[in-house]
Tab-separated table of C-alpha atoms and ligand atoms in Angstrom:
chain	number	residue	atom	x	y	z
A	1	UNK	CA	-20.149	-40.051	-9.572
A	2	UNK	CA	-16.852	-42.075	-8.197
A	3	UNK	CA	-15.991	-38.606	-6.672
A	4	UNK	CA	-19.077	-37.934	-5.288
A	5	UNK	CA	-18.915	-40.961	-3.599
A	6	UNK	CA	-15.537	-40.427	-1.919
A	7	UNK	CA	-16.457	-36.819	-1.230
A	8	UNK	CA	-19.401	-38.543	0.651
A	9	UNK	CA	-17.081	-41.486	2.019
A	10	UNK	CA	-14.574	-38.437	3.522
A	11	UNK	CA	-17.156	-36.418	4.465
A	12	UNK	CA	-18.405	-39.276	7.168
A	13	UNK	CA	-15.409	-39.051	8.675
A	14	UNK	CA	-13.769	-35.767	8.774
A	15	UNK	CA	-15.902	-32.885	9.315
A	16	UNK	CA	-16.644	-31.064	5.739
A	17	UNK	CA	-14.406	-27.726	6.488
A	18	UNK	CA	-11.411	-30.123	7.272
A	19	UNK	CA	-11.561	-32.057	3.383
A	20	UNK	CA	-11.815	-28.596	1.872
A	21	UNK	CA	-8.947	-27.274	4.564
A	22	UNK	CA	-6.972	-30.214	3.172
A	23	UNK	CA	-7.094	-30.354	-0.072
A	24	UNK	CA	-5.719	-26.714	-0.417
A	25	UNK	CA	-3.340	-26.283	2.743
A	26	UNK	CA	-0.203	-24.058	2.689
A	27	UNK	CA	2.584	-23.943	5.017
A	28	UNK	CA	1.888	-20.180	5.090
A	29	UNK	CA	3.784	-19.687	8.392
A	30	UNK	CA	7.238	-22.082	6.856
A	31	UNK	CA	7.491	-19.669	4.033
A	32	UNK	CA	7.378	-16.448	6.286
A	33	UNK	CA	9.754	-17.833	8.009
A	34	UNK	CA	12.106	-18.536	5.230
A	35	UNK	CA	11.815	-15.155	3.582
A	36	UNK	CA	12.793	-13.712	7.121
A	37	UNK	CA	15.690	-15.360	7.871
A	38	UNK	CA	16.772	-15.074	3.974
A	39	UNK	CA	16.941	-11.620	4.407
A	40	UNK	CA	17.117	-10.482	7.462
A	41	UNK	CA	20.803	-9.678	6.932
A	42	UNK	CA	20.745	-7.892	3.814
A	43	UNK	CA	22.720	-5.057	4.435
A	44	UNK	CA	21.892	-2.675	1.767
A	45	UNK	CA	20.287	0.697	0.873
A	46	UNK	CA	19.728	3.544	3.220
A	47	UNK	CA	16.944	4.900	4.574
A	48	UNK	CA	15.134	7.729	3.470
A	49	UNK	CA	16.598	11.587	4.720
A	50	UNK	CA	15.011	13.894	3.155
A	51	UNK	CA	12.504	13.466	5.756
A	52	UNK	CA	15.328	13.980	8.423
A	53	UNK	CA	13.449	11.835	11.027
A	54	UNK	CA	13.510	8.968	8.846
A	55	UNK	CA	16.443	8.634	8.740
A	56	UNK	CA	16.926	8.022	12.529
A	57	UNK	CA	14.271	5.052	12.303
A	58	UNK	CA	16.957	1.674	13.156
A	59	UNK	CA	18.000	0.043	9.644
A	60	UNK	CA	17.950	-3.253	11.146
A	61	UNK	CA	14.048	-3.620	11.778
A	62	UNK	CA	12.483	-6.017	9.591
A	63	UNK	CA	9.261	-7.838	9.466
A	64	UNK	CA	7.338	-9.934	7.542
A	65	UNK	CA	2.975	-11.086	7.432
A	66	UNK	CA	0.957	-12.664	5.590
A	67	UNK	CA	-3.109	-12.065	6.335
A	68	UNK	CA	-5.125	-13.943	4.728
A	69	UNK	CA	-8.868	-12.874	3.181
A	70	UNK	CA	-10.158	-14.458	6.448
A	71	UNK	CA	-8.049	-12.996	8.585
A	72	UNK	CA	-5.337	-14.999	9.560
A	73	UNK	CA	-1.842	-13.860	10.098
A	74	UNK	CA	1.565	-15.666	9.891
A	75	UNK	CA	3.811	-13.505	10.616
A	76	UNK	CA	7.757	-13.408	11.670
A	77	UNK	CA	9.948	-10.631	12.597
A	78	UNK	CA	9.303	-6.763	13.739
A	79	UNK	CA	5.476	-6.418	14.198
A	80	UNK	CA	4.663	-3.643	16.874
A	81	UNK	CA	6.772	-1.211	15.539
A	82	UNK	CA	5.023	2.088	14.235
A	83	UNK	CA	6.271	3.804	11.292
A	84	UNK	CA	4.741	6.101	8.828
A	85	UNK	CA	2.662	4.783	6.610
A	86	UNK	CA	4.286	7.405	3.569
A	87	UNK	CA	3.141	6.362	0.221
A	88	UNK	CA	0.893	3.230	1.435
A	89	UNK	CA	-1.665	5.096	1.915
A	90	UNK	CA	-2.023	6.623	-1.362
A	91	UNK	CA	-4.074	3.892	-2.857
A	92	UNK	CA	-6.252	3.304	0.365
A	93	UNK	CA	-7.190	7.368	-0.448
A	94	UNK	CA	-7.942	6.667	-4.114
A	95	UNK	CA	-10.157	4.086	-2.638
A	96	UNK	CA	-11.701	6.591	-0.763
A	97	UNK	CA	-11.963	9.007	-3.795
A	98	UNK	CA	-13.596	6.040	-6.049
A	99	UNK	CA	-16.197	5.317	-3.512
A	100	UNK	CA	-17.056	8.877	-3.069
A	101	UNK	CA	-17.223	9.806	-6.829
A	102	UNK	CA	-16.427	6.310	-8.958
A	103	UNK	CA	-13.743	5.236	-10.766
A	104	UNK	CA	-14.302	7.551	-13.717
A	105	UNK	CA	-13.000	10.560	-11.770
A	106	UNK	CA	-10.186	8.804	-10.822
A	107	UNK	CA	-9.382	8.362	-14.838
A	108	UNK	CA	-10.547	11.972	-15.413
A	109	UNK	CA	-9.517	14.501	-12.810
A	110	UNK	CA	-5.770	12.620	-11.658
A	111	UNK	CA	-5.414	9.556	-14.503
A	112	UNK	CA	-4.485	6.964	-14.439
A	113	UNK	CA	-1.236	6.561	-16.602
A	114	UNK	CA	2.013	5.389	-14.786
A	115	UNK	CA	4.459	7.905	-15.058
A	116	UNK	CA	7.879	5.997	-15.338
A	117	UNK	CA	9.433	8.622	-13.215
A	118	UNK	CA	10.631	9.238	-9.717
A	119	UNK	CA	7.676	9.753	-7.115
A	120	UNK	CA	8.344	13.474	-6.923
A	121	UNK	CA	8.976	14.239	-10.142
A	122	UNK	CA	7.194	17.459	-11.011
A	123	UNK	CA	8.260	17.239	-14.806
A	124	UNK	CA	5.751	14.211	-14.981
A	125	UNK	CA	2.765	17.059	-14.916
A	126	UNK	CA	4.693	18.956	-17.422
A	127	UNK	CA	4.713	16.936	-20.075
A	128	UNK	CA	1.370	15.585	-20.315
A	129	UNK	CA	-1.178	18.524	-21.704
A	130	UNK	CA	-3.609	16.451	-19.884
A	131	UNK	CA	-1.575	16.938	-16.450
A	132	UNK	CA	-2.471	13.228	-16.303
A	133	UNK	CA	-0.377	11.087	-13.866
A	134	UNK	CA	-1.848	8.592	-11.259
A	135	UNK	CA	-3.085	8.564	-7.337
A	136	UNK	CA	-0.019	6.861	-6.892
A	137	UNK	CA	3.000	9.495	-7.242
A	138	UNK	CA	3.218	12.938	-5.143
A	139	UNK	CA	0.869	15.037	-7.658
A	140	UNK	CA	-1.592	12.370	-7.580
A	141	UNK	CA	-1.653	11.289	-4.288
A	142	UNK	CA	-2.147	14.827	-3.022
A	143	UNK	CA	-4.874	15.434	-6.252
A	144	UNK	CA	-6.636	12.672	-4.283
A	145	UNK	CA	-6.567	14.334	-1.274
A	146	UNK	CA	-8.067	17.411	-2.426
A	147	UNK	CA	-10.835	15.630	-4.181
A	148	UNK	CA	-12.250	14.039	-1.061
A	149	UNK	CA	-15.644	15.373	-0.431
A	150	UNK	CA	-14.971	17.751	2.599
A	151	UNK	CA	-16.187	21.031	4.054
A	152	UNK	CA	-13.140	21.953	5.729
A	153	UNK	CA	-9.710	21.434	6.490
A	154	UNK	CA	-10.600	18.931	9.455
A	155	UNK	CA	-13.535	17.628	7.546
A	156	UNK	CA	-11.024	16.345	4.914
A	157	UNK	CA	-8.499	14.689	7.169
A	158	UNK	CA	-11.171	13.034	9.356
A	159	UNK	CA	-13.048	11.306	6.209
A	160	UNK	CA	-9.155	10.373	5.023
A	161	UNK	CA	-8.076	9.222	8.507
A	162	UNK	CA	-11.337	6.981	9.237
A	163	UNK	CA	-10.735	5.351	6.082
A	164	UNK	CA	-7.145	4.441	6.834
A	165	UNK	CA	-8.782	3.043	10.169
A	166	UNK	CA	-11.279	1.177	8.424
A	167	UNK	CA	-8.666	-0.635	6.669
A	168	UNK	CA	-6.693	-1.247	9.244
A	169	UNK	CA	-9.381	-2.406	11.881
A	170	UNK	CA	-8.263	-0.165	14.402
A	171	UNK	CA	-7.764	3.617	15.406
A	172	UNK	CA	-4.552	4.583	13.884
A	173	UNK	CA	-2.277	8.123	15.228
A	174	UNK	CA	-0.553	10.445	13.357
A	175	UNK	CA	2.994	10.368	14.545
A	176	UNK	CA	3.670	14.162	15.113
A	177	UNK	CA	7.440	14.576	15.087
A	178	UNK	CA	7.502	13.023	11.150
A	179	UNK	CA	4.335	15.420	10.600
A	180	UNK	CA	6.503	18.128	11.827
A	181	UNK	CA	9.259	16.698	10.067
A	182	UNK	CA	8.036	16.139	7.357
A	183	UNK	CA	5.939	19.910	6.713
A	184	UNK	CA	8.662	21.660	7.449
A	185	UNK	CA	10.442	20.573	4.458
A	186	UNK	CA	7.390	20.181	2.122
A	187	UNK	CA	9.188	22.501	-0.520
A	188	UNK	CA	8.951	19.876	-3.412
A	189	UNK	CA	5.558	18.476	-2.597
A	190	UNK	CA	4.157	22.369	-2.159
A	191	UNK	CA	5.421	22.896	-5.417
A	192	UNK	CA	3.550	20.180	-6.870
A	193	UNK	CA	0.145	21.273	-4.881
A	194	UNK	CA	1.093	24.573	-6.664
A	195	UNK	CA	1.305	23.434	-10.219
A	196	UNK	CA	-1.698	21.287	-10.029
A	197	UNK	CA	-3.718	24.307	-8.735
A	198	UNK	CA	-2.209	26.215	-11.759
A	199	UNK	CA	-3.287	23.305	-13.858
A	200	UNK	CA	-6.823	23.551	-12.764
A	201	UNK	CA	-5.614	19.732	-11.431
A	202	UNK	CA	-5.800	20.246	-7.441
A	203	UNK	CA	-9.456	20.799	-6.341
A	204	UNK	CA	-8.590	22.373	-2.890
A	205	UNK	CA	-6.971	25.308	-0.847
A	206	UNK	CA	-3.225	24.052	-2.019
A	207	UNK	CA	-1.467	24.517	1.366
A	208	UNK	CA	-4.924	23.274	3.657
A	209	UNK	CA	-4.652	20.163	0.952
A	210	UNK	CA	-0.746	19.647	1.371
A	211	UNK	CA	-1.122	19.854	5.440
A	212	UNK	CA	-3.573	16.990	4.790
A	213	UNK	CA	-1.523	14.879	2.626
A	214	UNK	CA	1.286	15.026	5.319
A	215	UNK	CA	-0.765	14.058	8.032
A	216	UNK	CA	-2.079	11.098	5.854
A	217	UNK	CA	1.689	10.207	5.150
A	218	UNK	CA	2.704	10.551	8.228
A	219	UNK	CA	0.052	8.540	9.871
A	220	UNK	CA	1.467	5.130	12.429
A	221	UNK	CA	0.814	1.665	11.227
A	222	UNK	CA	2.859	-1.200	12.207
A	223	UNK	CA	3.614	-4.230	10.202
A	224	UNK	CA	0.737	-6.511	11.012
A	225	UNK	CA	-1.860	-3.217	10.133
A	226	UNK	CA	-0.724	-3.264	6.803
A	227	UNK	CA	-1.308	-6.747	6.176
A	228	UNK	CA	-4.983	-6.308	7.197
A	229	UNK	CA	-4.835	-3.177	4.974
A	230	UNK	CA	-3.917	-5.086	1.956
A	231	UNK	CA	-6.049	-8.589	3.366
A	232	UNK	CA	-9.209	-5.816	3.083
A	233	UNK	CA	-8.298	-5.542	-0.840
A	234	UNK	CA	-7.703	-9.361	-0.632
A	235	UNK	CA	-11.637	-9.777	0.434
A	236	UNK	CA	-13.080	-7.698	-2.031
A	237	UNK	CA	-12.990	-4.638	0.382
A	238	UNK	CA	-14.333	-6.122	3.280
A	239	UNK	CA	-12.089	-6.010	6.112
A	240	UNK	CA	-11.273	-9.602	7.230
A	241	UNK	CA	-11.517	-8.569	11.166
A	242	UNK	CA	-14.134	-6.202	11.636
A	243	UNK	CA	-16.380	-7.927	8.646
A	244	UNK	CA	-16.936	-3.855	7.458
A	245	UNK	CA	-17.110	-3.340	3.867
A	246	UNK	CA	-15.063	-0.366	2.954
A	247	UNK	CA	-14.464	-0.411	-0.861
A	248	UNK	CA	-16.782	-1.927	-3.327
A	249	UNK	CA	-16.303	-4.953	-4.924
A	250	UNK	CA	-16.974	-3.698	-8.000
A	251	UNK	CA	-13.938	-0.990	-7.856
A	252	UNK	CA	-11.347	-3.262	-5.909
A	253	UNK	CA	-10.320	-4.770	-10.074
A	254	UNK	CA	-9.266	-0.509	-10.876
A	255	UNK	CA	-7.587	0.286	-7.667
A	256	UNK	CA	-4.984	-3.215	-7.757
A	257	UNK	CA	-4.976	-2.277	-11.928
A	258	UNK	CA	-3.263	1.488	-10.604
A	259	UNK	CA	-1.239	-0.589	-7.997
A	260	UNK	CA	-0.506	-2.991	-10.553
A	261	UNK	CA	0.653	-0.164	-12.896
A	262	UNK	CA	2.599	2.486	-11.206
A	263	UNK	CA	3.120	0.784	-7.102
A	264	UNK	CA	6.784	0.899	-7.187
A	265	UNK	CA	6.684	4.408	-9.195
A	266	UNK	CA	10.139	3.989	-12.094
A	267	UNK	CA	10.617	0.378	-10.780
A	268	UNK	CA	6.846	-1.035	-11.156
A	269	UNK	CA	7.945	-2.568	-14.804
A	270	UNK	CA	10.491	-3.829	-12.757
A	271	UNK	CA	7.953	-5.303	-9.977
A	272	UNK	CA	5.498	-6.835	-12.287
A	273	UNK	CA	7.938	-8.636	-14.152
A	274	UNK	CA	9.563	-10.226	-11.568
A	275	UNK	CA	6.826	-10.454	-7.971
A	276	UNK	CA	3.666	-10.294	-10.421
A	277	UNK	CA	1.593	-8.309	-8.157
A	278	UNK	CA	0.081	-5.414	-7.206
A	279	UNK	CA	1.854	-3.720	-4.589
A	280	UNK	CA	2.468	-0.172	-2.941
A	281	UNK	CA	5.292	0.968	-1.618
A	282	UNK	CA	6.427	3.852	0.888
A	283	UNK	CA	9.543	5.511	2.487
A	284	UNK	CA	8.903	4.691	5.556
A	285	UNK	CA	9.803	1.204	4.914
A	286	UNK	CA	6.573	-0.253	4.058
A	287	UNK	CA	5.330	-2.372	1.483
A	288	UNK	CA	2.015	-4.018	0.794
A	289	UNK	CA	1.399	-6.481	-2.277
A	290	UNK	CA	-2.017	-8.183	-2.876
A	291	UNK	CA	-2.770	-11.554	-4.343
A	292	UNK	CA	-6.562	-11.165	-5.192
A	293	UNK	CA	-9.073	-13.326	-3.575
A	294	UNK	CA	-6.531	-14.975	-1.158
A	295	UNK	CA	-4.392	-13.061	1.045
A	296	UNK	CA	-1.849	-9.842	1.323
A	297	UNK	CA	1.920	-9.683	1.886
A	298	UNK	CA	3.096	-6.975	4.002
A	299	UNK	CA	6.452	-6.426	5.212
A	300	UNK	CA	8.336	-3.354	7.023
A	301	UNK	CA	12.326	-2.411	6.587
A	302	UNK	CA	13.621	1.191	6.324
A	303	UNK	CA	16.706	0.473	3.722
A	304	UNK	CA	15.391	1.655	0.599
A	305	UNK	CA	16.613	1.309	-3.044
A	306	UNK	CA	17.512	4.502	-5.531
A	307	UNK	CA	13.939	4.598	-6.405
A	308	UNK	CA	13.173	4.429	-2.627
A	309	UNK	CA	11.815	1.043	-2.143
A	310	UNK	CA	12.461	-0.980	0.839
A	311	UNK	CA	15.178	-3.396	-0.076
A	312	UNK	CA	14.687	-6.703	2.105
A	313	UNK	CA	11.144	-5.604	1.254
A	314	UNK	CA	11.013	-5.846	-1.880
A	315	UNK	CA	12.894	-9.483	-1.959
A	316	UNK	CA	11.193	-10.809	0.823
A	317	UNK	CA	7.979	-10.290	-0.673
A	318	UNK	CA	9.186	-10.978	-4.475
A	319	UNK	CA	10.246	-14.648	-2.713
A	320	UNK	CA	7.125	-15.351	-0.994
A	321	UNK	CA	5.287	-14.721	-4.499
A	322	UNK	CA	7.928	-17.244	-6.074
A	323	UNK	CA	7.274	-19.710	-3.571
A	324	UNK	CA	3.716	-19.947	-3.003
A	325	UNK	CA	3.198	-19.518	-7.186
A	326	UNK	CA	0.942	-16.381	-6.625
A	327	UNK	CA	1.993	-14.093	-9.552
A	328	UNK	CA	-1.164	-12.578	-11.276
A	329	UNK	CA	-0.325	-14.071	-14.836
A	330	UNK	CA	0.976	-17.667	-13.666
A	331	UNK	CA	4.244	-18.423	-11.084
A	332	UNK	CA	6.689	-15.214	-11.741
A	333	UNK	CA	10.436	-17.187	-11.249
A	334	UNK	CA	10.952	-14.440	-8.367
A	335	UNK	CA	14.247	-13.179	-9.576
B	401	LIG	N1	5.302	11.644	2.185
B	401	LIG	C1	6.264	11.270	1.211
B	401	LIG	C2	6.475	12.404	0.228
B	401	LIG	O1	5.536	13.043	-0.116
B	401	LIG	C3	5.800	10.024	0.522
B	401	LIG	C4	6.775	9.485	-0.481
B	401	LIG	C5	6.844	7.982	-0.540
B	401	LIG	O2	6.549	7.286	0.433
B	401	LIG	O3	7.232	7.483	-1.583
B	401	LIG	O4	7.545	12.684	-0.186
């Protein structure tokens, strides 16, 4: 009763959004900031080569955002730089996958299981009878891809590029030379599109399928896009700029669970127990972590880790976490 009479009291003279703004308000912006100039001048790691064009991407970019679930962005550092989007996309084509044909042939025809080895690794399909892995790794990710509902080659990349750009908010490009860069030394991944198909695990032409997979890698986003990417998770699937609804509610809980699970493929024990959230990472530089219900941490830096995970990345985002007390299963110490 005493607080409904100082709610009332309050109410009288601030306007009602303001009490509610205040009771819960977060120097988003001051801890961007921080985690910025922290590590802005971590100097270590390399960026990826095997995809020789990646490697001529300048080490030194870095940037960090926050977007909230309504939209708003704090954000400091490098954000109108495009780079490939690599592995990020590979949950946003799950996504695609689960609202085509439901969760349960996510489980069934790819799995769900996190591997615990490198994102290449073509012994992970090996030693499963099941050929089981996750959308997450290579053999997944490009499982995914040829399970999208399609009628063609072009059919297949439209449907996957219109959902990237739903996610994003805006009408992403393919950047050609790391398409060309990257196909032309597809051995390893057309292997894997190979063995699936062998496996009875690829549900596509394997070489139309892999073309599609490396345009969906090599697809531009800057920094600030994959914030809205991840803020679209954040909101239950609707995207907090265009107000379009482009996962269900209902399936957001199993696509952070595989992001959760296997995001930073060997290293996502690692992740969990120290940032606490779902998160995807790519070689291009990119990573996107989720905090559901509230917001999405994005941040872009080529230097990547053995397990190719973008070093200042990885910290910056691990700090935010550890700041603003975010961690799934209570505050993770960030360290
Ligand atoms: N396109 C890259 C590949 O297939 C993605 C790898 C990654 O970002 O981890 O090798």
């Amino acid at each position: 009763m005493r607080n409904r009479l100082l709610l009332t009291a309050l109410a009288l003279v601030l306007p009602l959004g303001q009490v509610f703004a205040n009771a819960e308000k977060v120097d988003y912006q001051a801890v961007v900031d921080q985690a910025y100039a922290q590590f802005k001048d971590v100097d270590e790691g390399a960026n990826a080569d095997y995809i020789p064009i990646l490697a001529t991407v300048p080490s030194d970019m870095f940037g960090v955002v926050i977007v909230t679930r309504d939209g708003k962005v704090f954000s400091a550092g490098e954000m109108d730089y495009e780079f490939s989007i690599q592995s990020v996309s590979k949950p946003f084509t799950a996504s695609l996958v689960m609202a085509q044909q439901g969760p349960a042939a996510v489980r069934t025809k790819i799995g769900v299981e996190p591997t615990g080895l490198p994102f290449n690794s073509k012994m992970a399909l090996e030693l499963y009878d099941a050929r089981s892995v996750n959308p997450l790794v290579n053999a997944g990710a490009i499982a995914a891809v040829s399970l999208v509902d399609a009628d063609s080659e072009a059919d297949r990349w439209d449907q996957i590029h219109g959902n990237l750009n739903d996610y994003a908010g805006r009408e992403l490009t393919v950047l050609e030379e790391v398409y060309t860069s990257e196909y032309e030394e597809s051995w390893s991944n057309r292997a894997i599109a190979n063995l699936l198909f062998n496996y009875g695990r690829l549900y596509s032409e394997p070489e139309q399928t892999l073309r599609v997979y490396t345009r969906q890698c090599s697809t531009g986003i800057n920094t600030r896009d994959l914030g809205m990417m991840g803020a679209t998770l954040a909101n239950e699937g609707v995207n907090p700029a265009t107000g379009k609804r482009v996962l269900d509610a209902a399936h957001v809980p199993e696509l952070l669970a595989i992001m959760a699970t296997a995001g930073f493929y060997d290293e996502s024990g690692e992740w969990m127990y120290s940032a606490g959230l779902p998160a995807k990472t790519g070689v291009g530089g990119g990573i996107v972590a989720v905090v559901p219900g509230k917001f999405a941490i994005a941040t872009f830096s080529p230097p990547l880790n053995e397990a190719g995970n973008s070093i200042r990345g990885m910290r910056a985002i691990r700090y935010i976490a550890g700041e603003l007390g975010v961690g799934l299963y209570g505050p993770n110490a960030g360290e």
